[in-house]
Amino acid sequence: MATALQLTGIGKSFDGFQALTDADFDARWGEVHALLGENGAGKSSLMNIAAGLYAPEAGRMWVDDNPVQLGGPRDAARHRIGMVHQHFKLVKPFTVAENILLGHPLASGEGSHRKRLGQLEAQIRAKAAELGFDIDPTQRVAHLSIAEQQRVEILKVLLAGARILILDEPTAVLTDAEAERLLSTVQALARSGAAVVLVTHKMADVKTYADRVTVMRGGRTVKTVDPKQVAVAELVQLTVGDSVAVPQRRRDGVAAGAPRLTVRGLRSAVAGGRPALDGVDLQLKAGEIYGLAGVGGNGQGELAAALMGLDDAVEGDITLQDVGDLKRLSNAQRRSLQFAAIPADRYGLALAGALTVAENFGIGQVHAGSYGSPWRLDTRKLEADAQAAVEQFDVQGVRSLGQKAALLSGGNAQKLVLAREFGRAPRIVLAHSPSRGLDVRAGAEVHARLLAARDAGAAVLLISEDLDEVLALADRVGVMTRGRIVAEFDQPADRQAVGQAMTDHG
């Protein structure tokens, strides 16, 4: 088969972080080529370059054996490349046809808007029938299910002329039946002569629907193989790395204490598609780090939000030892019970960038009255405590306590969050991706704080997409996929077994 798309030696960095290093990939006409890897492996970054969203800093690209240099997504569309992103780019108040018209050649055609929209509605019905999609072009997107919205995205790129179709984690939010139907459709599309790139982490999808699979890890291309000729165990090993012993920074022989936080049957409501939380059962014990592994988008963020009090729209039980129902407590009450919360979005949820370093440090205790009333703050005491915390937690780059928190680097911003959250010995620590985006030194300092909290008797929940981080810190390891915890492992856990659990249930 002739080559439809080829990328060689691709390099790309973001704010000093090297996302891609000498990455290679090619897709042929008539095939489904899977791009497999963990979150952060570089899959989406590489395909965003193929779709014209990012410009590579190194390497070359060919379409149909012709060298190309894309100036943006419109350029990619002219080369008949279309990408369906994991997070849909649809205008919810618009109809299906109005959304598709935005990127369609008819948008700048002749005739009235109504006439062009009518022509497009006819094209949508014809293409939907050809693909087996049940789509009403006059329906507003806001009223469609997740699966239906995804079909609209596919129709949008195909009707714009795409013959190289890139699907980024297309089955992440679909039910099994919806996923099977979608992948059968795109496989048929490839057999009709198109080239389909399936960006995924799911072994079952790769084994069933892909003609070839390229594995990426750490921003590099590891290997391209025929999925029918290799065992799942080999694909798992290529994806997560060799099953080598990871140094365990644990207290050998020290048993965990009593259950401190118990979660039973936690579910989130959702309009269409699968619920983000679909019956989570979890128990956090005193003096233990429970590491929750899994590929992003499987409910980890929603679980963290529910436990941190950021989302009350959940069903099920969250019970705190000696207190009872956690859901009835306000955030202020949770803080008074010595909860430490480290959300994944440190700038959006953990810090107020426009406030000062001192204000960000003290904000958690102002309502508790530690610094007087909110209208008459004891700024001297607040600044003294903030200065001591900055020194204790080695928050670099603080020229003065009146400096805006937004000016801190990622690592130092995270250290400021830790200084505030661990200012009083916590009983419960909820940490979601606490070292994401940090350099090795800053990440190690975050890890040291989590271990110290555990050793002081706290119950620690560590949610991370970095399997190395989970295996290095956790006393017990859980695996979360599709809104449920599907497996648990005592330490020392086998890396390949954990990786298998992450993919088996996808």
Short mmCIF file of C-alpha atoms in Angstrom, two decimals:
data_model
loop_
_atom_site.label_atom_id
_atom_site.label_comp_id
_atom_site.label_asym_id
_atom_site.label_seq_id
_atom_site.Cartn_x
_atom_site.Cartn_y
_atom_site.Cartn_z
CA MET A 1 0.00 0.00 0.00
CA ALA A 2 1.19 3.52 -0.79
CA THR A 3 2.10 5.90 2.04
CA ALA A 4 -0.54 8.52 2.84
CA LEU A 5 1.18 10.34 5.72
CA GLN A 6 4.76 10.25 6.95
CA LEU A 7 6.52 12.13 9.76
CA THR A 8 10.22 11.63 10.46
CA GLY A 9 12.56 12.99 13.12
CA ILE A 10 9.86 15.17 14.70
CA GLY A 11 10.87 17.30 17.68
CA LYS A 12 8.64 19.62 19.72
CA SER A 13 8.92 21.32 23.11
CA PHE A 14 6.52 23.35 25.26
CA ASP A 15 7.91 25.87 27.75
CA GLY A 16 11.17 23.97 27.98
CA PHE A 17 9.54 20.52 28.24
CA GLN A 18 10.56 18.22 25.40
CA ALA A 19 7.29 16.59 24.32
CA LEU A 20 8.66 14.90 21.16
CA THR A 21 12.18 13.77 20.36
CA ASP A 22 13.06 12.31 16.93
CA ALA A 23 9.57 10.78 16.60
CA ASP A 24 8.59 8.85 13.45
CA PHE A 25 5.22 7.71 12.11
CA ASP A 26 3.64 6.74 8.81
CA ALA A 27 0.14 5.71 7.71
CA ARG A 28 -0.80 3.96 4.48
CA TRP A 29 -3.85 4.25 2.30
CA GLY A 30 -6.39 1.54 3.08
CA GLU A 31 -5.22 0.81 6.65
CA VAL A 32 -6.05 1.57 10.25
CA HIS A 33 -2.78 2.46 11.95
CA ALA A 34 -2.98 2.65 15.75
CA LEU A 35 -0.76 5.00 17.74
CA LEU A 36 -0.45 3.46 21.19
CA GLY A 37 1.00 4.83 24.43
CA GLU A 38 0.32 6.10 27.92
CA ASN A 39 -0.82 9.65 28.58
CA GLY A 40 2.13 11.97 28.07
CA ALA A 41 3.79 9.61 25.58
CA GLY A 42 3.50 12.24 22.83
CA LYS A 43 0.74 10.65 20.73
CA SER A 44 -1.59 13.65 20.60
CA SER A 45 1.29 16.11 20.20
CA LEU A 46 2.57 14.21 17.16
CA MET A 47 -0.87 14.06 15.57
CA ASN A 48 -1.52 17.73 16.33
CA ILE A 49 1.55 18.42 14.21
CA ALA A 50 0.12 16.25 11.42
CA ALA A 51 -3.14 18.22 11.69
CA GLY A 52 -1.37 21.59 11.48
CA LEU A 53 -2.17 22.69 15.04
CA TYR A 54 1.49 22.68 16.14
CA ALA A 55 4.57 23.52 14.13
CA PRO A 56 7.45 21.06 14.61
CA GLU A 57 10.83 22.36 15.73
CA ALA A 58 12.61 19.52 13.94
CA GLY A 59 11.79 16.87 11.38
CA ARG A 60 9.88 16.61 8.12
CA MET A 61 6.41 15.62 6.92
CA TRP A 62 5.11 14.10 3.69
CA VAL A 63 1.56 13.66 2.38
CA ASP A 64 1.09 11.20 -0.49
CA ASP A 65 4.91 11.07 -0.81
CA ASN A 66 5.10 14.86 -1.33
CA PRO A 67 6.96 17.01 1.23
CA VAL A 68 4.69 19.52 2.97
CA GLN A 69 5.07 22.27 5.52
CA LEU A 70 1.74 23.07 7.14
CA GLY A 71 0.85 26.63 8.06
CA GLY A 72 -2.15 25.63 10.16
CA PRO A 73 -5.28 23.45 10.25
CA ARG A 74 -6.65 25.00 7.03
CA ASP A 75 -3.45 23.96 5.30
CA ALA A 76 -3.88 20.43 6.63
CA ALA A 77 -7.48 20.39 5.38
CA ARG A 78 -6.25 21.37 1.91
CA HIS A 79 -4.05 18.27 2.05
CA ARG A 80 -7.18 16.30 3.02
CA ILE A 81 -6.13 15.69 6.63
CA GLY A 82 -8.85 15.84 9.28
CA MET A 83 -8.54 15.28 13.01
CA VAL A 84 -11.29 14.42 15.49
CA HIS A 85 -10.07 15.53 18.90
CA GLN A 86 -10.78 13.81 22.20
CA HIS A 87 -12.47 16.98 23.44
CA PHE A 88 -15.01 17.91 20.79
CA LYS A 89 -14.90 21.32 19.13
CA LEU A 90 -18.61 21.88 18.58
CA VAL A 91 -20.80 24.92 19.23
CA LYS A 92 -23.55 23.45 21.40
CA PRO A 93 -26.35 25.97 20.61
CA PHE A 94 -25.82 25.44 16.84
CA THR A 95 -27.46 22.67 14.84
CA VAL A 96 -25.49 19.77 13.38
CA ALA A 97 -25.55 21.40 9.94
CA GLU A 98 -24.52 24.81 11.28
CA ASN A 99 -21.52 23.24 13.04
CA ILE A 100 -20.43 21.37 9.94
CA LEU A 101 -20.89 24.47 7.77
CA LEU A 102 -18.23 26.30 9.83
CA GLY A 103 -15.45 24.23 8.27
CA HIS A 104 -17.09 23.35 4.97
CA PRO A 105 -16.35 24.77 1.48
CA LEU A 106 -20.02 25.77 1.21
CA ALA A 107 -19.42 28.34 3.97
CA SER A 108 -17.96 30.71 1.39
CA GLY A 109 -20.11 29.55 -1.53
CA GLU A 110 -22.72 31.41 -3.50
CA GLY A 111 -26.36 31.85 -2.57
CA SER A 112 -28.11 32.68 0.66
CA HIS A 113 -27.13 31.18 3.99
CA ARG A 114 -30.42 29.29 4.12
CA LYS A 115 -29.84 27.80 0.64
CA ARG A 116 -26.28 26.72 1.46
CA LEU A 117 -27.45 25.23 4.76
CA GLY A 118 -30.14 23.27 2.93
CA GLN A 119 -27.58 21.91 0.45
CA LEU A 120 -25.33 20.86 3.33
CA GLU A 121 -28.18 19.15 5.19
CA ALA A 122 -28.73 16.97 2.14
CA GLN A 123 -25.01 16.11 2.02
CA ILE A 124 -25.04 15.26 5.74
CA ARG A 125 -27.98 12.91 5.34
CA ALA A 126 -26.30 11.14 2.40
CA LYS A 127 -22.92 10.75 4.13
CA ALA A 128 -24.54 9.69 7.42
CA ALA A 129 -26.53 7.01 5.60
CA GLU A 130 -23.35 5.82 3.86
CA LEU A 131 -21.57 5.48 7.23
CA GLY A 132 -24.55 4.05 9.07
CA PHE A 133 -24.89 7.11 11.33
CA ASP A 134 -28.35 8.09 12.53
CA ILE A 135 -27.98 11.88 12.54
CA ASP A 136 -30.59 14.61 12.09
CA PRO A 137 -28.76 17.64 10.61
CA THR A 138 -31.37 20.03 12.04
CA GLN A 139 -30.91 18.85 15.63
CA ARG A 140 -29.07 21.15 18.04
CA VAL A 141 -25.77 19.70 19.25
CA ALA A 142 -26.66 20.45 22.89
CA HIS A 143 -29.40 17.80 22.63
CA LEU A 144 -27.13 15.05 21.27
CA SER A 145 -25.45 12.27 23.24
CA ILE A 146 -21.65 12.05 23.43
CA ALA A 147 -21.61 9.29 20.79
CA GLU A 148 -23.79 11.38 18.47
CA GLN A 149 -21.54 14.41 18.94
CA GLN A 150 -18.55 12.30 17.96
CA ARG A 151 -20.32 11.22 14.77
CA VAL A 152 -20.91 14.89 13.98
CA GLU A 153 -17.17 15.56 14.37
CA ILE A 154 -16.38 12.70 11.98
CA LEU A 155 -18.95 13.92 9.47
CA LYS A 156 -17.50 17.42 9.75
CA VAL A 157 -13.99 16.40 8.68
CA LEU A 158 -15.14 13.92 6.04
CA LEU A 159 -17.52 16.40 4.40
CA ALA A 160 -14.68 18.92 4.38
CA GLY A 161 -12.82 16.45 2.15
CA ALA A 162 -10.55 14.55 4.56
CA ARG A 163 -9.13 11.22 3.36
CA ILE A 164 -6.52 10.99 6.12
CA LEU A 165 -8.61 10.71 9.30
CA ILE A 166 -6.98 11.06 12.73
CA LEU A 167 -9.10 9.95 15.71
CA ASP A 168 -7.73 10.95 19.13
CA GLU A 169 -8.94 8.53 21.85
CA PRO A 170 -12.27 8.06 20.03
CA THR A 171 -13.70 5.45 22.42
CA ALA A 172 -12.70 7.10 25.71
CA VAL A 173 -16.24 8.22 26.58
CA LEU A 174 -18.29 5.63 24.67
CA THR A 175 -20.06 2.52 25.85
CA ASP A 176 -18.75 -0.82 24.57
CA ALA A 177 -21.52 -1.08 21.97
CA GLU A 178 -20.97 2.51 20.78
CA ALA A 179 -17.21 1.94 20.56
CA GLU A 180 -17.63 -1.26 18.55
CA ARG A 181 -20.00 0.45 16.13
CA LEU A 182 -17.70 3.44 15.66
CA LEU A 183 -14.53 1.41 15.11
CA SER A 184 -16.26 -0.93 12.68
CA THR A 185 -17.34 2.14 10.71
CA VAL A 186 -13.86 3.68 10.54
CA GLN A 187 -12.34 0.31 9.65
CA ALA A 188 -14.76 0.12 6.71
CA LEU A 189 -13.77 3.68 5.81
CA ALA A 190 -10.13 2.60 5.64
CA ARG A 191 -11.01 -0.40 3.50
CA SER A 192 -12.67 1.97 1.04
CA GLY A 193 -9.29 3.64 0.47
CA ALA A 194 -8.86 6.21 3.27
CA ALA A 195 -6.03 6.24 5.82
CA VAL A 196 -7.15 6.11 9.46
CA VAL A 197 -4.91 6.90 12.43
CA LEU A 198 -6.33 5.59 15.71
CA VAL A 199 -4.72 7.33 18.71
CA THR A 200 -5.46 5.12 21.70
CA HIS A 201 -4.28 3.39 24.86
CA LYS A 202 -6.68 0.46 24.56
CA MET A 203 -5.15 -2.89 23.67
CA ALA A 204 -8.49 -4.47 22.73
CA ASP A 205 -9.15 -1.79 20.10
CA VAL A 206 -5.65 -2.21 18.69
CA LYS A 207 -5.85 -5.99 18.49
CA THR A 208 -9.31 -6.00 16.90
CA TYR A 209 -9.24 -3.08 14.46
CA ALA A 210 -5.64 -2.02 13.67
CA ASP A 211 -3.56 -3.26 10.75
CA ARG A 212 -0.37 -1.83 12.27
CA VAL A 213 0.47 -0.25 15.61
CA THR A 214 3.21 2.21 16.52
CA VAL A 215 4.08 2.46 20.21
CA MET A 216 5.30 5.74 21.73
CA ARG A 217 6.85 6.30 25.14
CA GLY A 218 8.37 9.45 26.57
CA GLY A 219 7.98 11.44 23.35
CA ARG A 220 9.84 8.87 21.24
CA THR A 221 8.77 6.17 18.80
CA VAL A 222 9.52 2.78 20.34
CA LYS A 223 8.45 0.30 17.67
CA THR A 224 5.96 -0.40 14.87
CA VAL A 225 4.51 -3.92 14.74
CA ASP A 226 1.66 -5.99 13.33
CA PRO A 227 -0.79 -6.31 16.25
CA LYS A 228 -1.96 -9.69 14.97
CA GLN A 229 1.60 -11.03 15.29
CA VAL A 230 2.43 -9.88 18.84
CA ALA A 231 0.94 -10.85 22.19
CA VAL A 232 -0.86 -8.33 24.37
CA ALA A 233 1.87 -8.81 27.01
CA GLU A 234 4.49 -7.58 24.53
CA LEU A 235 2.37 -4.52 23.64
CA VAL A 236 1.94 -3.76 27.34
CA GLN A 237 5.68 -4.01 27.90
CA LEU A 238 6.41 -1.74 24.92
CA THR A 239 3.87 0.77 26.24
CA VAL A 240 4.78 0.98 29.93
CA GLY A 241 8.42 -0.10 29.79
CA ASP A 242 10.28 -3.08 31.09
CA SER A 243 8.97 -4.83 34.17
CA VAL A 244 11.85 -3.76 36.36
CA ALA A 245 11.77 -3.32 40.10
CA VAL A 246 11.04 0.27 41.05
CA PRO A 247 12.73 1.50 44.25
CA GLN A 248 10.06 1.51 46.95
CA ARG A 249 10.35 4.37 49.40
CA ARG A 250 8.10 2.58 51.88
CA ARG A 251 8.27 1.60 55.52
CA ASP A 252 8.81 -2.13 55.41
CA GLY A 253 6.91 -4.03 58.07
CA VAL A 254 4.78 -1.07 59.18
CA ALA A 255 1.09 -1.84 58.83
CA ALA A 256 -1.49 0.77 57.86
CA GLY A 257 -4.02 1.94 60.41
CA ALA A 258 -7.79 1.90 60.46
CA PRO A 259 -9.87 3.04 57.45
CA ARG A 260 -10.14 6.81 57.60
CA LEU A 261 -12.14 7.55 54.45
CA THR A 262 -14.51 5.05 52.83
CA VAL A 263 -16.18 5.50 49.44
CA ARG A 264 -19.01 3.20 48.35
CA GLY A 265 -20.91 3.16 45.05
CA LEU A 266 -19.92 6.67 44.00
CA ARG A 267 -21.66 7.68 40.77
CA SER A 268 -22.01 10.87 38.80
CA ALA A 269 -25.03 11.80 36.74
CA VAL A 270 -24.47 12.41 33.03
CA ALA A 271 -26.69 13.29 30.07
CA GLY A 272 -25.86 10.68 27.44
CA GLY A 273 -22.84 8.42 27.27
CA ARG A 274 -21.21 6.69 30.22
CA PRO A 275 -21.09 8.38 33.65
CA ALA A 276 -17.65 9.64 34.63
CA LEU A 277 -17.99 7.83 37.97
CA ASP A 278 -19.70 4.48 37.64
CA GLY A 279 -19.68 2.85 41.08
CA VAL A 280 -16.36 3.74 42.73
CA ASP A 281 -15.44 1.76 45.86
CA LEU A 282 -12.37 2.95 47.73
CA GLN A 283 -10.89 2.83 51.22
CA LEU A 284 -8.11 5.11 52.48
CA LYS A 285 -6.28 3.98 55.60
CA ALA A 286 -4.31 6.00 58.14
CA GLY A 287 -0.56 5.86 57.57
CA GLU A 288 -0.88 4.67 53.98
CA ILE A 289 -0.50 6.05 50.46
CA TYR A 290 -3.12 4.64 48.11
CA GLY A 291 -1.91 5.18 44.55
CA LEU A 292 -4.58 5.35 41.87
CA ALA A 293 -3.16 4.58 38.43
CA GLY A 294 -4.90 4.83 35.08
CA VAL A 295 -5.02 6.63 31.78
CA GLY A 296 -6.49 10.14 32.07
CA GLY A 297 -10.15 10.62 31.29
CA ASN A 298 -11.37 7.55 33.16
CA GLY A 299 -12.98 9.43 36.05
CA GLN A 300 -9.94 10.34 38.12
CA GLY A 301 -10.61 14.07 37.90
CA GLU A 302 -14.25 13.64 38.82
CA LEU A 303 -13.31 11.45 41.80
CA ALA A 304 -10.83 14.06 43.03
CA ALA A 305 -13.43 16.82 42.61
CA ALA A 306 -16.02 14.85 44.59
CA LEU A 307 -13.62 14.13 47.46
CA MET A 308 -12.30 17.71 47.51
CA GLY A 309 -15.81 19.14 47.67
CA LEU A 310 -15.66 20.68 44.20
CA ASP A 311 -18.60 18.63 42.88
CA ASP A 312 -21.67 17.77 44.96
CA ALA A 313 -23.62 16.20 42.09
CA VAL A 314 -22.67 12.64 42.95
CA GLU A 315 -24.56 9.67 44.35
CA GLY A 316 -23.16 7.13 46.80
CA ASP A 317 -21.46 7.25 50.19
CA ILE A 318 -18.32 9.12 51.28
CA THR A 319 -17.78 8.37 54.97
CA LEU A 320 -15.13 9.94 57.19
CA GLN A 321 -13.97 8.09 60.29
CA ASP A 322 -15.55 9.47 63.52
CA VAL A 323 -17.49 12.09 61.51
CA GLY A 324 -19.86 10.33 59.12
CA ASP A 325 -21.17 11.65 55.80
CA LEU A 326 -18.48 13.81 54.19
CA LYS A 327 -20.81 15.12 51.48
CA ARG A 328 -22.81 17.17 53.99
CA LEU A 329 -19.72 19.11 55.07
CA SER A 330 -18.74 22.43 53.53
CA ASN A 331 -15.22 23.06 52.29
CA ALA A 332 -14.52 25.14 55.40
CA GLN A 333 -15.65 22.26 57.61
CA ARG A 334 -13.45 19.84 55.67
CA ARG A 335 -10.47 22.11 56.18
CA SER A 336 -11.18 22.25 59.92
CA LEU A 337 -10.91 18.44 59.89
CA GLN A 338 -7.37 18.78 58.50
CA PHE A 339 -7.96 17.93 54.86
CA ALA A 340 -5.11 18.75 52.47
CA ALA A 341 -6.20 19.12 48.84
CA ILE A 342 -3.72 19.29 45.94
CA PRO A 343 -5.76 19.53 42.71
CA ALA A 344 -4.29 18.80 39.28
CA ASP A 345 -4.90 22.37 38.10
CA ARG A 346 -2.75 24.24 40.58
CA TYR A 347 -3.23 27.65 38.97
CA GLY A 348 -6.95 27.29 38.32
CA LEU A 349 -8.06 25.58 41.55
CA ALA A 350 -5.27 25.79 44.15
CA LEU A 351 -3.94 29.33 43.75
CA ALA A 352 -5.33 32.78 42.96
CA GLY A 353 -2.67 34.19 40.68
CA ALA A 354 -3.73 37.81 41.19
CA LEU A 355 -3.33 37.53 44.97
CA THR A 356 -0.01 37.77 46.77
CA VAL A 357 2.11 34.89 48.04
CA ALA A 358 1.10 35.75 51.62
CA GLU A 359 -2.59 35.94 50.74
CA ASN A 360 -2.49 32.61 48.95
CA PHE A 361 -0.79 31.01 51.92
CA GLY A 362 -3.24 32.39 54.45
CA ILE A 363 -6.47 32.14 52.50
CA GLY A 364 -7.26 28.72 53.89
CA GLN A 365 -7.10 29.94 57.49
CA VAL A 366 -8.72 33.35 57.18
CA HIS A 367 -12.25 31.99 57.50
CA ALA A 368 -11.16 29.84 60.42
CA GLY A 369 -10.21 33.01 62.29
CA SER A 370 -6.51 32.22 62.57
CA TYR A 371 -5.62 35.76 61.45
CA GLY A 372 -8.52 37.69 62.95
CA SER A 373 -11.66 38.48 61.01
CA PRO A 374 -11.71 38.77 57.20
CA TRP A 375 -12.38 42.50 57.63
CA ARG A 376 -9.55 43.09 60.10
CA LEU A 377 -6.69 40.76 59.32
CA ASP A 378 -3.63 40.39 61.51
CA THR A 379 -1.32 40.90 58.54
CA ARG A 380 1.79 40.81 60.71
CA LYS A 381 1.03 37.28 61.92
CA LEU A 382 -0.06 36.20 58.44
CA GLU A 383 3.17 37.43 56.87
CA ALA A 384 5.29 35.89 59.62
CA ASP A 385 3.67 32.48 59.08
CA ALA A 386 3.93 32.84 55.31
CA GLN A 387 7.63 33.72 55.52
CA ALA A 388 8.31 30.72 57.75
CA ALA A 389 6.44 28.42 55.35
CA VAL A 390 8.26 29.79 52.30
CA GLU A 391 11.57 29.03 53.99
CA GLN A 392 10.52 25.62 55.32
CA PHE A 393 9.19 24.46 51.95
CA ASP A 394 12.00 26.13 49.97
CA VAL A 395 9.69 28.16 47.73
CA GLN A 396 12.16 29.82 45.37
CA GLY A 397 11.59 33.01 43.39
CA VAL A 398 9.74 34.85 46.16
CA ARG A 399 11.23 38.36 46.08
CA SER A 400 8.64 39.58 48.60
CA LEU A 401 5.51 38.20 50.24
CA GLY A 402 3.57 40.90 48.37
CA GLN A 403 4.57 39.37 45.03
CA LYS A 404 1.73 37.99 42.88
CA ALA A 405 1.53 34.18 43.00
CA ALA A 406 1.14 34.08 39.21
CA LEU A 407 4.83 35.04 38.90
CA LEU A 408 6.02 31.80 40.51
CA SER A 409 7.25 28.93 38.35
CA GLY A 410 5.25 25.72 38.28
CA GLY A 411 7.44 23.93 40.79
CA ASN A 412 7.49 26.81 43.23
CA ALA A 413 3.76 27.40 42.84
CA GLN A 414 3.24 23.76 43.79
CA LYS A 415 5.54 24.16 46.80
CA LEU A 416 3.45 27.13 47.92
CA VAL A 417 0.33 24.97 47.68
CA LEU A 418 2.05 22.28 49.77
CA ALA A 419 3.19 24.86 52.31
CA ARG A 420 -0.41 25.97 52.80
CA GLU A 421 -2.01 22.51 52.73
CA PHE A 422 0.60 20.89 54.99
CA GLY A 423 0.91 23.90 57.29
CA ARG A 424 -1.07 21.94 59.88
CA ALA A 425 -0.44 18.19 60.02
CA PRO A 426 -3.14 16.79 57.70
CA ARG A 427 -5.24 13.73 58.50
CA ILE A 428 -6.35 13.25 54.88
CA VAL A 429 -4.28 14.17 51.81
CA LEU A 430 -5.94 14.21 48.37
CA ALA A 431 -3.28 14.72 45.70
CA HIS A 432 -4.12 14.68 41.99
CA SER A 433 -1.09 14.68 39.65
CA PRO A 434 1.01 16.54 42.25
CA SER A 435 4.26 16.44 40.26
CA ARG A 436 2.85 16.99 36.76
CA GLY A 437 4.97 19.45 34.81
CA LEU A 438 7.65 19.68 37.50
CA ASP A 439 11.34 19.07 37.03
CA VAL A 440 13.02 16.13 38.77
CA ARG A 441 14.13 18.09 41.82
CA ALA A 442 10.76 19.77 42.42
CA GLY A 443 8.95 16.48 41.84
CA ALA A 444 11.19 14.73 44.36
CA GLU A 445 10.40 17.40 46.95
CA VAL A 446 6.67 16.91 46.39
CA HIS A 447 7.12 13.16 46.82
CA ALA A 448 9.06 13.68 50.03
CA ARG A 449 6.19 15.74 51.47
CA LEU A 450 3.63 13.06 50.62
CA LEU A 451 5.78 10.38 52.22
CA ALA A 452 6.32 12.53 55.32
CA ALA A 453 2.55 13.06 55.66
CA ARG A 454 2.01 9.32 55.35
CA ASP A 455 4.68 8.60 57.97
CA ALA A 456 2.99 11.10 60.31
CA GLY A 457 -0.22 9.07 60.10
CA ALA A 458 -2.17 10.74 57.31
CA ALA A 459 -4.28 8.79 54.85
CA VAL A 460 -2.99 9.80 51.40
CA LEU A 461 -4.75 9.35 48.06
CA LEU A 462 -2.31 9.84 45.16
CA ILE A 463 -4.01 10.03 41.76
CA SER A 464 -1.50 10.01 38.92
CA GLU A 465 -1.18 9.08 35.26
CA ASP A 466 2.55 8.54 35.84
CA LEU A 467 2.88 4.84 36.63
CA ASP A 468 6.45 5.28 37.89
CA GLU A 469 5.20 7.82 40.43
CA VAL A 470 2.46 5.52 41.69
CA LEU A 471 4.74 2.48 41.99
CA ALA A 472 7.45 4.45 43.75
CA LEU A 473 5.21 5.99 46.41
CA ALA A 474 2.15 3.84 46.99
CA ASP A 475 1.63 1.22 49.69
CA ARG A 476 -1.38 -0.07 47.76
CA VAL A 477 -2.12 0.46 44.07
CA GLY A 478 -5.56 0.73 42.48
CA VAL A 479 -6.33 0.93 38.77
CA MET A 480 -9.20 3.11 37.52
CA THR A 481 -10.82 2.70 34.13
CA ARG A 482 -14.21 3.78 32.82
CA GLY A 483 -15.26 5.31 36.11
CA ARG A 484 -14.51 2.31 38.33
CA ILE A 485 -11.60 0.89 40.31
CA VAL A 486 -11.12 -2.40 38.50
CA ALA A 487 -8.06 -3.86 40.26
CA GLU A 488 -5.97 -3.44 43.40
CA PHE A 489 -2.40 -4.56 44.14
CA ASP A 490 -0.37 -4.77 47.31
CA GLN A 491 3.22 -3.66 47.07
CA PRO A 492 5.57 -4.64 45.62
CA ALA A 493 3.27 -4.58 42.60
CA ASP A 494 4.34 -5.98 39.25
CA ARG A 495 4.56 -3.14 36.74
CA GLN A 496 3.37 -5.24 33.84
CA ALA A 497 0.39 -6.57 35.80
CA VAL A 498 -0.66 -3.02 36.65
CA GLY A 499 -0.21 -1.99 33.01
CA GLN A 500 -2.28 -4.99 31.95
CA ALA A 501 -5.11 -3.94 34.29
CA MET A 502 -5.00 -0.40 32.90
CA THR A 503 -5.58 -1.70 29.37
CA ASP A 504 -7.65 -4.87 29.85
CA HIS A 505 -10.67 -2.98 31.09
CA GLY A 506 -10.44 -0.15 28.54
#
